[in-house]
Short mmCIF file of C-alpha atoms in Angstrom, two decimals:
data_model
loop_
_atom_site.label_atom_id
_atom_site.label_comp_id
_atom_site.label_asym_id
_atom_site.label_seq_id
_atom_site.Cartn_x
_atom_site.Cartn_y
_atom_site.Cartn_z
CA MET R 1 20.64 17.64 0.72
CA LEU R 2 19.29 20.41 2.85
CA LEU R 3 18.52 22.76 0.01
CA PRO R 4 15.19 21.27 -0.98
CA PHE R 5 14.05 21.28 2.64
CA ALA R 6 15.03 24.98 2.96
CA ALA R 7 13.18 25.72 -0.41
CA LEU R 8 10.08 23.95 1.01
CA PHE R 9 10.30 25.80 4.26
CA ILE R 10 10.58 29.10 2.56
CA ALA R 11 7.69 28.46 0.18
CA TYR R 12 5.46 27.42 3.16
CA ALA R 13 6.52 30.47 5.18
CA LEU R 14 5.76 32.82 2.26
CA GLY R 15 2.37 31.20 1.64
CA SER R 16 1.51 31.35 5.30
CA GLU R 17 2.50 34.97 5.56
CA ALA R 18 0.39 35.86 2.48
CA ARG R 19 -2.69 34.16 3.82
CA LEU R 20 -2.30 35.59 7.39
CA ALA R 21 -1.87 39.01 5.91
CA ASP R 22 -5.33 38.71 4.26
CA ASN R 23 -6.88 37.03 7.31
CA PRO R 24 -5.05 36.92 10.67
CA GLN R 25 -7.55 34.28 11.87
CA ASP R 26 -6.77 31.90 9.01
CA LYS R 27 -6.00 28.28 10.24
CA LEU R 28 -5.19 26.67 6.93
CA LEU R 29 -1.46 27.67 6.95
CA PRO R 30 -0.33 28.53 10.43
CA ALA R 31 2.89 30.35 10.77
CA PRO R 32 6.07 28.31 11.41
CA SER R 33 6.42 30.03 14.83
CA LYS R 34 2.88 28.85 15.69
CA ILE R 35 3.78 25.27 14.72
CA ALA R 36 6.96 25.44 16.89
CA GLU R 37 4.83 26.80 19.74
CA THR R 38 2.33 23.97 19.40
CA ALA R 39 4.98 21.27 19.20
CA GLY R 40 6.58 22.58 22.40
CA ARG R 41 3.19 22.47 24.11
CA LEU R 42 2.31 18.96 22.86
CA ILE R 43 5.57 17.33 24.06
CA THR R 44 5.62 18.87 27.43
CA THR R 45 2.02 19.42 28.61
CA ALA R 46 0.02 16.59 30.22
CA ASP R 47 -3.61 16.01 29.39
CA ARG R 48 -5.99 17.42 32.13
CA ARG R 49 -8.04 14.38 32.24
CA SER R 50 -5.52 11.51 32.16
CA GLY R 51 -2.42 13.27 33.37
CA GLU R 52 -0.50 11.82 30.61
CA ILE R 53 1.39 13.58 27.68
CA LEU R 54 -0.82 12.47 24.78
CA PHE R 55 2.00 13.17 22.18
CA TRP R 56 4.24 10.53 23.70
CA LYS R 57 1.31 8.16 24.48
CA ASP R 58 0.21 8.32 20.79
CA THR R 59 3.84 7.77 19.63
CA PHE R 60 4.36 4.75 21.85
CA ALA R 61 1.09 3.20 20.68
CA SER R 62 1.83 3.75 16.94
CA LEU R 63 5.42 2.55 17.22
CA GLN R 64 4.29 -0.62 19.00
CA ARG R 65 1.82 -1.46 16.33
CA LEU R 66 4.18 -0.57 13.55
CA GLY R 67 7.11 -2.48 14.98
CA LEU R 68 5.15 -5.66 15.66
CA GLY R 69 3.41 -5.59 12.34
CA VAL R 70 6.66 -4.98 10.40
CA ALA R 71 8.47 -7.75 12.42
CA ILE R 72 5.68 -10.28 11.71
CA ALA R 73 5.74 -9.37 8.04
CA ALA R 74 9.60 -9.54 7.81
CA VAL R 75 9.71 -13.05 9.36
CA THR R 76 6.84 -14.29 7.27
CA GLY R 77 8.33 -12.83 4.14
CA LEU R 78 11.73 -14.23 4.76
CA ILE R 79 10.57 -17.77 5.44
CA THR R 80 8.15 -17.86 2.63
CA GLY R 81 10.61 -16.07 0.16
CA LEU R 82 13.21 -18.63 0.90
CA ALA R 83 10.78 -21.55 0.46
CA ILE R 84 9.50 -20.19 -2.86
CA GLY R 85 12.96 -19.50 -4.20
CA LEU R 86 14.59 -22.70 -3.06
CA PHE R 87 11.92 -25.38 -3.58
CA PRO R 88 10.40 -25.73 -7.02
CA TYR R 89 7.20 -27.51 -5.73
CA VAL R 90 6.59 -24.69 -3.22
CA ARG R 91 7.16 -22.15 -6.03
CA ALA R 92 4.77 -23.82 -8.26
CA ALA R 93 2.02 -23.97 -5.54
CA ALA R 94 2.55 -20.58 -3.96
CA SER R 95 4.10 -18.07 -6.26
CA GLY R 96 0.92 -17.52 -8.34
CA PHE R 97 -1.06 -17.10 -5.13
CA VAL R 98 1.23 -14.54 -3.69
CA SER R 99 1.28 -12.63 -6.98
CA VAL R 100 -2.53 -12.35 -7.05
CA LEU R 101 -2.49 -11.50 -3.27
CA SER R 102 -0.13 -8.62 -3.85
CA MET R 103 -2.63 -7.10 -6.20
CA VAL R 104 -5.33 -6.80 -3.62
CA PRO R 105 -5.59 -3.25 -2.30
CA PRO R 106 -4.90 -3.70 1.41
CA LEU R 107 -7.22 -0.69 2.41
CA ALA R 108 -10.10 -2.41 0.65
CA VAL R 109 -9.96 -5.33 2.98
CA LEU R 110 -9.81 -3.12 6.09
CA PRO R 111 -13.62 -3.38 6.68
CA ILE R 112 -13.36 -7.15 6.44
CA LEU R 113 -10.55 -7.14 8.99
CA PHE R 114 -12.65 -5.09 11.35
CA ILE R 115 -15.54 -7.53 10.89
CA VAL R 116 -13.34 -10.63 11.48
CA PHE R 117 -10.95 -9.40 14.14
CA GLY R 118 -12.98 -6.61 15.71
CA LEU R 119 -11.94 -3.06 16.31
CA GLY R 120 -9.03 -3.98 18.64
CA GLU R 121 -5.22 -4.19 17.96
CA VAL R 122 -5.31 -7.34 15.87
CA SER R 123 -7.09 -5.79 12.93
CA LYS R 124 -4.63 -2.92 12.80
CA LEU R 125 -1.61 -5.34 12.92
CA ALA R 126 -3.24 -7.52 10.23
CA LEU R 127 -3.56 -4.55 7.85
CA VAL R 128 0.18 -3.73 8.20
CA VAL R 129 1.08 -7.33 7.76
CA ILE R 130 -1.23 -7.99 4.79
CA GLY R 131 -0.12 -4.72 3.14
CA ILE R 132 3.53 -5.34 2.99
CA THR R 133 4.08 -9.17 3.32
CA PRO R 134 3.30 -9.88 -0.31
CA PHE R 135 5.96 -7.48 -1.49
CA LEU R 136 8.50 -8.90 0.85
CA ILE R 137 7.78 -12.42 -0.23
CA ARG R 138 8.03 -11.52 -3.95
CA ASP R 139 11.24 -9.48 -3.51
CA LEU R 140 13.04 -12.06 -1.33
CA SER R 141 12.07 -15.06 -3.45
CA GLN R 142 13.33 -13.30 -6.55
CA ARG R 143 16.58 -12.50 -4.73
CA VAL R 144 16.96 -16.29 -3.88
CA LEU R 145 16.31 -17.12 -7.54
CA ASP R 146 19.16 -14.67 -8.45
CA ILE R 147 21.73 -16.58 -6.45
CA PRO R 148 24.04 -18.40 -8.83
CA SER R 149 23.04 -22.09 -9.00
CA GLU R 150 26.70 -23.02 -8.83
CA LEU R 151 26.64 -22.26 -5.09
CA PHE R 152 23.89 -24.76 -4.62
CA VAL R 153 25.46 -27.44 -6.71
CA LYS R 154 28.61 -27.06 -4.67
CA ALA R 155 26.79 -27.32 -1.44
CA GLN R 156 24.88 -30.45 -2.61
CA THR R 157 28.12 -32.00 -3.79
CA LEU R 158 29.58 -31.54 -0.33
CA GLY R 159 26.50 -33.35 1.10
CA ALA R 160 24.56 -30.45 2.41
CA SER R 161 20.91 -31.02 3.01
CA SER R 162 18.03 -28.63 1.87
CA THR R 163 17.90 -27.29 5.38
CA VAL R 164 21.65 -26.53 5.53
CA ILE R 165 21.59 -24.97 2.04
CA ALA R 166 18.64 -22.75 3.15
CA LEU R 167 20.44 -21.70 6.46
CA ARG R 168 24.12 -21.58 5.37
CA VAL R 169 24.05 -20.68 1.66
CA ALA R 170 20.74 -18.75 0.84
CA LEU R 171 19.92 -17.03 4.16
CA PRO R 172 23.26 -15.06 4.58
CA LEU R 173 22.86 -13.77 0.94
CA VAL R 174 19.27 -12.84 1.47
CA MET R 175 19.61 -10.99 4.81
CA PRO R 176 20.92 -7.74 3.32
CA ARG R 177 18.01 -7.68 0.79
CA LEU R 178 15.63 -8.36 3.66
CA ILE R 179 16.76 -5.07 5.38
CA GLN R 180 16.51 -3.20 2.19
CA SER R 181 13.03 -4.55 1.50
CA VAL R 182 11.90 -3.58 4.97
CA ARG R 183 13.22 -0.05 4.38
CA LEU R 184 11.21 0.17 1.20
CA SER R 185 8.04 -1.17 2.95
CA LEU R 186 8.20 1.33 5.89
CA GLY R 187 6.36 4.03 3.83
CA PRO R 188 3.35 1.72 3.00
CA ALA R 189 3.42 0.34 6.47
CA TRP R 190 2.98 3.80 7.97
CA LEU R 191 0.24 4.47 5.44
CA PHE R 192 -1.74 1.36 6.51
CA LEU R 193 -1.19 2.04 10.23
CA ILE R 194 -2.45 5.66 9.95
CA ALA R 195 -5.42 4.55 8.03
CA SER R 196 -6.44 1.84 10.52
CA GLU R 197 -5.93 4.15 13.44
CA ALA R 198 -7.91 6.90 11.68
CA ILE R 199 -10.99 4.55 11.51
CA ALA R 200 -10.99 2.74 14.77
CA ALA R 201 -8.58 3.54 17.60
CA ASP R 202 -8.50 5.45 20.88
CA GLY R 203 -4.84 6.40 20.56
CA GLY R 204 -2.13 6.72 18.17
CA LEU R 205 -0.62 9.20 15.79
CA GLY R 206 -3.18 8.66 13.04
CA TYR R 207 -5.97 8.78 15.58
CA ARG R 208 -4.83 12.10 16.82
CA ILE R 209 -4.50 13.57 13.43
CA PHE R 210 -8.01 12.62 12.47
CA LEU R 211 -9.44 13.58 15.72
CA VAL R 212 -8.16 17.28 15.61
CA ARG R 213 -9.02 17.71 11.93
CA ARG R 214 -12.62 18.31 13.07
CA TYR R 215 -11.43 21.54 14.65
CA LEU R 216 -9.15 22.48 11.71
CA ALA R 217 -6.16 22.39 14.12
CA MET R 218 -3.56 22.54 11.37
CA ASP R 219 -0.82 23.39 13.71
CA VAL R 220 -1.39 20.11 15.55
CA ILE R 221 -1.79 18.10 12.36
CA LEU R 222 1.35 19.46 10.89
CA THR R 223 3.32 18.82 14.12
CA TYR R 224 2.27 15.20 14.02
CA VAL R 225 2.96 14.90 10.28
CA ILE R 226 6.46 16.25 10.80
CA TRP R 227 7.07 13.92 13.70
CA ILE R 228 5.87 10.87 11.71
CA THR R 229 8.16 11.87 8.83
CA LEU R 230 11.10 12.30 11.38
CA LEU R 231 10.39 8.86 12.83
CA ALA R 232 10.26 7.32 9.36
CA PHE R 233 13.57 8.88 8.53
CA LEU R 234 15.21 7.68 11.63
CA PHE R 235 14.00 4.11 11.18
CA ASP R 236 15.33 4.18 7.56
CA PHE R 237 18.69 5.57 8.79
CA ALA R 238 18.91 2.93 11.52
CA LEU R 239 18.25 0.13 9.12
CA ARG R 240 20.83 1.43 6.73
CA ARG R 241 23.37 1.67 9.35
CA LEU R 242 22.48 -1.83 10.67
CA SER R 243 22.92 -3.32 7.06
CA GLN R 244 26.24 -1.53 6.70
CA ARG R 245 27.57 -2.87 9.98
CA LEU R 246 26.33 -6.46 9.61
CA PHE R 247 26.86 -6.99 5.95
CA PRO R 248 29.62 -4.57 4.73
CA TRP R 249 30.33 -7.19 1.94
CA ALA R 250 26.89 -6.36 0.40
CA GLY R 251 28.23 -3.12 -0.97
CA GLU R 252 26.11 -0.20 -2.31
CA ASP R 253 23.19 -2.45 -3.23
CA SER R 254 22.37 -2.78 0.49
CA LEU R 255 22.29 1.03 1.08
#
């Protein structure tokens, strides 16, 4: 597992060394030691104006937006996916709309979101929600359709209502898939968040990256990129462990 990371690091170190040998002032590929030095400074040094450590302030702002956006999308996707999968009349009315909606490039509607919701937090959350919710709905509704119909027939024979079938039969079987779908959506969610912060924000990881690019501060940019990657990996790891702990019966499909 570590071999590809080691190969990537060695390739970068060799490329950086070659460029710095030709031009010691080159900023495009800073040395790994320079990146480590910058990272240490960013996570410990407070800003002179605000007195805050901007690295942690940006991290908190981005995580708050990402967590809220993903949570709204997950709840919406779960409820709508169950409804489409369980009820034929809902499926007939909404499945085509969701399919078309999933084809809309989320970044293309970003200017519309800024016009409608302004440049505040709502537009950034809306982009994350719009970006990943259609995928969650389609994936979860298909999961519900894949549940053997015999389970629903048995529940109906025992007198279960539609609500009971949804909560006691379909929901437990769909929950492992929800966690897996959220894991698959984290990458696009980060992309939409960074894009919205890059255009209109006064804080956040995406905002900082696009702010320092004006100065070609590659050491800062790479520090933030590595940090975002680490955060994404930790989220994915936590969700995988959560699925294993809560739904061990789901097997390898939930990993």
